[in-house]
Coordinates of N, CA, C and O in Angstrom, one line a residue:
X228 N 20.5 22.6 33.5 CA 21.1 22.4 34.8 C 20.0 21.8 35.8 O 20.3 21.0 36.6
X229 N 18.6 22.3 35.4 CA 17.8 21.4 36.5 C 17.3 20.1 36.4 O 16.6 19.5 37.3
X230 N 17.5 19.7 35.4 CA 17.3 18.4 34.6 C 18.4 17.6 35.1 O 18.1 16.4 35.2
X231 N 19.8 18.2 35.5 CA 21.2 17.3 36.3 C 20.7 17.3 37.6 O 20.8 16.3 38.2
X232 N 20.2 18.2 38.1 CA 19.9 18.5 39.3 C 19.1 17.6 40.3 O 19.3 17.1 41.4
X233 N 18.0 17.4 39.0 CA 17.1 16.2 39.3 C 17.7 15.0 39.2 O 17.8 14.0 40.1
X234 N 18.1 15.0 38.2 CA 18.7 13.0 38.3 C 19.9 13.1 39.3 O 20.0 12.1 40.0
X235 N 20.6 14.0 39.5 CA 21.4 13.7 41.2 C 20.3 13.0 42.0 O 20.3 11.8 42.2
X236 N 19.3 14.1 42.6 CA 18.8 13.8 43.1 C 18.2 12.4 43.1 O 18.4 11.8 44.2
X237 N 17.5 11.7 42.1 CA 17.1 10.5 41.6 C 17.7 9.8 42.1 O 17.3 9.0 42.9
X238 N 19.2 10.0 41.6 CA 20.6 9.0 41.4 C 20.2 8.9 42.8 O 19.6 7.8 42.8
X239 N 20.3 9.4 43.9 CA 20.5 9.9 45.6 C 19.6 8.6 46.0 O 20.0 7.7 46.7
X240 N 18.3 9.0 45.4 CA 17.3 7.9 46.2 C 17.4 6.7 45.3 O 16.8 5.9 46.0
X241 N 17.8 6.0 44.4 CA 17.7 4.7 43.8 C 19.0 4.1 45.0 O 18.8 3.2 45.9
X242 N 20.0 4.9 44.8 CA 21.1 3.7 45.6 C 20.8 3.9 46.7 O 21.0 2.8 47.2
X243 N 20.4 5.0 47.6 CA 19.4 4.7 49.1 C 18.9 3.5 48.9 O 19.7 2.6 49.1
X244 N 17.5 3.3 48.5 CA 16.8 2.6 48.2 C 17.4 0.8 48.0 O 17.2 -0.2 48.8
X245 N 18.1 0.8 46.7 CA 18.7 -0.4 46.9 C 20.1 -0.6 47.4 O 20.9 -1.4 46.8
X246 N 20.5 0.1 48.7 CA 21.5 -0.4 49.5 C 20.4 -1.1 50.9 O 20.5 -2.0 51.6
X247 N 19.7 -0.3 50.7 CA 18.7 -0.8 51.9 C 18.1 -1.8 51.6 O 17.9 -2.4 52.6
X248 N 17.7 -2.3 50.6 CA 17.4 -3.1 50.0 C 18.4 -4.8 50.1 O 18.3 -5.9 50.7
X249 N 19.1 -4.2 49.4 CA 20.1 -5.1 49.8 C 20.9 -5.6 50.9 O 21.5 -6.7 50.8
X250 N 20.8 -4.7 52.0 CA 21.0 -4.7 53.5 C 20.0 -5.3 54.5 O 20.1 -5.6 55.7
X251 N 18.9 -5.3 53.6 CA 17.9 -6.1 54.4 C 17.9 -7.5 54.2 O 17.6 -8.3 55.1
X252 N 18.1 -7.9 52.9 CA 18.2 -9.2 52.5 C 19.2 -9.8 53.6 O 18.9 -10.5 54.6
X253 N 20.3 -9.4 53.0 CA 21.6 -9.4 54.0 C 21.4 -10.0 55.5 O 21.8 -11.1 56.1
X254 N 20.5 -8.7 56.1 CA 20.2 -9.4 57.2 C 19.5 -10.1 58.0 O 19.6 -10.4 59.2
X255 N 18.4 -10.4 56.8 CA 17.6 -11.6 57.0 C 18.2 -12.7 56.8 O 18.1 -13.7 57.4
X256 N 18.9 -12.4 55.9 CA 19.7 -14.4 56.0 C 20.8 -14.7 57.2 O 21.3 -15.8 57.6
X257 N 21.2 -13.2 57.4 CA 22.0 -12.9 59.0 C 21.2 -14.0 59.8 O 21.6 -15.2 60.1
X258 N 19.7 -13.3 60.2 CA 19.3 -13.5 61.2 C 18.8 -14.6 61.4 O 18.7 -15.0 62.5
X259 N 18.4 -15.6 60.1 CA 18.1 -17.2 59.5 C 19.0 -18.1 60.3 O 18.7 -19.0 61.1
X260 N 20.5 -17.3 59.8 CA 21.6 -18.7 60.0 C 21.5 -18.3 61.8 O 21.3 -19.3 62.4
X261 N 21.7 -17.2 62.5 CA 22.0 -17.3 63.7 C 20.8 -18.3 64.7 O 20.9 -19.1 65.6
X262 N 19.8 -17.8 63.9 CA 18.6 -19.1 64.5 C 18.4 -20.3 64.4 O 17.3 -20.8 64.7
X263 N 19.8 -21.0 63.9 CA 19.4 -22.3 63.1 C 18.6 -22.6 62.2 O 18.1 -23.7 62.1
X264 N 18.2 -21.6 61.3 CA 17.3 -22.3 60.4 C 18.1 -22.4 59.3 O 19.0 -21.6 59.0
X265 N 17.7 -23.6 58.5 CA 18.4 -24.3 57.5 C 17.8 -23.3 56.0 O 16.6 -23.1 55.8
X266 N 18.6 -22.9 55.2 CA 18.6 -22.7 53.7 C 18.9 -23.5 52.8 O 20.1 -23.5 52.7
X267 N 18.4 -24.2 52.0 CA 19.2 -24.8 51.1 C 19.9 -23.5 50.0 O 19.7 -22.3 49.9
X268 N 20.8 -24.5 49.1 CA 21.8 -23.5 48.3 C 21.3 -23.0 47.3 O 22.0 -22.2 46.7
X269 N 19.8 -23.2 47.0 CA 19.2 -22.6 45.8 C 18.9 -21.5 46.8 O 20.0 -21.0 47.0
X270 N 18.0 -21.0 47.5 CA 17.7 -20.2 48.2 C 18.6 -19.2 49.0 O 18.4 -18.0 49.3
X271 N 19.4 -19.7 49.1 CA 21.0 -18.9 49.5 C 21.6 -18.7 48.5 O 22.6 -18.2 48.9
X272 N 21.6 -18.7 47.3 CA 22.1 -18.2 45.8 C 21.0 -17.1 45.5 O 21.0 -15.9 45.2
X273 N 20.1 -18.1 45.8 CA 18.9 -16.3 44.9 C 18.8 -15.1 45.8 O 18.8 -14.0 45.4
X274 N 18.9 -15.4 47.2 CA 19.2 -14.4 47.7 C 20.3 -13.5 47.8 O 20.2 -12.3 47.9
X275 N 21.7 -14.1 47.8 CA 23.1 -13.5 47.6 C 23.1 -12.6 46.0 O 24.0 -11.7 45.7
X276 N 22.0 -13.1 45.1 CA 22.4 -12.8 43.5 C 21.1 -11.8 44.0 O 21.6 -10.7 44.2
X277 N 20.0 -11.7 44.3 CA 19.5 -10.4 44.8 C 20.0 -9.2 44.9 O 20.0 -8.2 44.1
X278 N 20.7 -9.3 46.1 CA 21.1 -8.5 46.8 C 22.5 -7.8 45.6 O 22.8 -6.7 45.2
X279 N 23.1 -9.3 45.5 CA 24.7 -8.4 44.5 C 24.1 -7.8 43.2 O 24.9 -7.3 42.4
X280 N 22.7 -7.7 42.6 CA 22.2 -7.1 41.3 C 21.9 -6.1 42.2 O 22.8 -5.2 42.2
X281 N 20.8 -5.9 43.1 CA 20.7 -4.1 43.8 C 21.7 -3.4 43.8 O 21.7 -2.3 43.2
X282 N 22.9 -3.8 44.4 CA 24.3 -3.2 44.6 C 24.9 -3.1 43.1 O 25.4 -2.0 42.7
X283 N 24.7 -3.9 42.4 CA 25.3 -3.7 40.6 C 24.7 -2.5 40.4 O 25.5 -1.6 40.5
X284 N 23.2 -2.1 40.1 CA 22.1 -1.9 39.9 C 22.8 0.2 40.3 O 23.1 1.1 39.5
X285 N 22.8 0.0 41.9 CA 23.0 1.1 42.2 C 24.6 1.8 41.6 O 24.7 3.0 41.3
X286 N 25.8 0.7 41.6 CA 26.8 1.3 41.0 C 26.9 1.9 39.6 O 27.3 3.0 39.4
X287 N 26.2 0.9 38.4 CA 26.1 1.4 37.3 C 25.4 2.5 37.4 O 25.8 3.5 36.8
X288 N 24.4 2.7 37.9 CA 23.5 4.1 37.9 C 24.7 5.4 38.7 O 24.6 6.6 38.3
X289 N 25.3 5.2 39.4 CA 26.3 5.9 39.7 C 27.3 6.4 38.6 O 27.5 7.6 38.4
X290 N 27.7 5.4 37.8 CA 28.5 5.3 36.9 C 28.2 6.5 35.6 O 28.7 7.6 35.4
X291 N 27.2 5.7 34.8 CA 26.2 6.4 34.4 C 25.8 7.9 34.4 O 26.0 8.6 33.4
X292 N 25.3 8.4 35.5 CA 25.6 10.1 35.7 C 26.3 10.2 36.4 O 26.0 10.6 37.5
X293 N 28.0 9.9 36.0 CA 29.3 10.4 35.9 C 29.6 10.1 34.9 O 30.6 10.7 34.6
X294 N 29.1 9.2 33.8 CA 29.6 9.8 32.5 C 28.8 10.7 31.8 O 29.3 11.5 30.9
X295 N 27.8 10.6 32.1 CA 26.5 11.9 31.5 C 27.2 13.1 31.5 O 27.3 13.8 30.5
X296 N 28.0 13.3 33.0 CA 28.4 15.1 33.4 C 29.7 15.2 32.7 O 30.2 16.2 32.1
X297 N 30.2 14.0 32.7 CA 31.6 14.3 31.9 C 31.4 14.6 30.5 O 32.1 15.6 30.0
X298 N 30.7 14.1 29.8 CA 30.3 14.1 28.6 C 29.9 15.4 28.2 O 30.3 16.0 27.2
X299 N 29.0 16.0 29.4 CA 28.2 17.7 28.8 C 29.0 18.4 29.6 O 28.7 19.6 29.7
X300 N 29.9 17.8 30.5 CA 31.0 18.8 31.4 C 30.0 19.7 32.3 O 30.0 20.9 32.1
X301 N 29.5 19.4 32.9 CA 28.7 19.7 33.7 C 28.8 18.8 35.0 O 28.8 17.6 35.2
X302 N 28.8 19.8 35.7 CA 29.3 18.8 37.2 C 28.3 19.3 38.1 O 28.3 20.5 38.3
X303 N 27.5 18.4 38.6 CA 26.6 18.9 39.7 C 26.9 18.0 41.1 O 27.2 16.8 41.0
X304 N 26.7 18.7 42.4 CA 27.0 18.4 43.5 C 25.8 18.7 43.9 O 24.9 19.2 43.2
X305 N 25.4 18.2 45.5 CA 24.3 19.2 46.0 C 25.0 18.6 47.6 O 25.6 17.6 47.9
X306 N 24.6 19.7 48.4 CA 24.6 20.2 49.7 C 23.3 20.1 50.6 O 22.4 20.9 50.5
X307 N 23.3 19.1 51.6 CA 22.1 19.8 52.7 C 22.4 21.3 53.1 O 23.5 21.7 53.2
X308 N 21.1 22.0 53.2 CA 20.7 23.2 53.8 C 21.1 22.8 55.0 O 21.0 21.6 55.4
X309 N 21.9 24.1 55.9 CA 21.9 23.6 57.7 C 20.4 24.0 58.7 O 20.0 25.1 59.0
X310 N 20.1 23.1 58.9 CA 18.7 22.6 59.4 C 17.9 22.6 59.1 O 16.9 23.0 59.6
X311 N 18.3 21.8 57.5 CA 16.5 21.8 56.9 C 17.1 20.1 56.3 O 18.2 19.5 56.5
X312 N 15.7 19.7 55.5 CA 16.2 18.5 54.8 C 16.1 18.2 53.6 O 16.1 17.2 53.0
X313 N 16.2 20.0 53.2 CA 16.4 20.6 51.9 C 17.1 20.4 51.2 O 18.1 20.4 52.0
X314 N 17.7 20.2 50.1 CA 19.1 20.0 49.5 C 19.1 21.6 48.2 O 18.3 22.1 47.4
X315 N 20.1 21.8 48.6 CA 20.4 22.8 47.4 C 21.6 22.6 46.2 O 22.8 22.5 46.5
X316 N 21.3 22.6 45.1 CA 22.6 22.4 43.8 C 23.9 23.1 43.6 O 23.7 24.3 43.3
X317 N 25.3 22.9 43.8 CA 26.4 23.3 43.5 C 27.0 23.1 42.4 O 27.2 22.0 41.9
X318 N 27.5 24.5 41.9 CA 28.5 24.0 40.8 C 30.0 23.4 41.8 O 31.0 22.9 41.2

């Protein structure tokens, strides 16, 4: 059980990690085009294909431990503690 526990958790911070990731790209090229600055289309592909592999990246890993728990039928949740920034495990 604390071996699911942990890769929840894991799971928790990789897709943090690369949504923010990918949200930053995002809005750097936001902030490019509002400035008039020019990209060409290679550079505006490597960045859009960036960003859509972080987001791949984070779904399959989602995917992944949901079929792990289905598999050993084990289903882990977790819950913030109320006013901490603790997380505690649920069945």
């Amino acid at each position: 059980m604390t071996t699911m526990i942990n890769k929840a958790l894991d799971l928790e911070d990789k897709v943090s990690a690369n949504m923010k990731k990918a949200s930053a790209i995002l809005q750097a090229m936001r902030t490019l085009h509002s400035e008039d600055c020019r990209m060409n289309d290679a550079i505006t592909g490597n960045l859009l294909w960036a960003a859509s592999d972080l987001i791949d990246e984070a779904v399959q890993a989602e995917d992944d431990f949901l079929n792990e728990q289905r598999e050993k039928d084990l289903w882990v949740s977790y819950q913030q503690v109320p006013g901490s920034a603790e997380l505690k495990a649920v069945k």
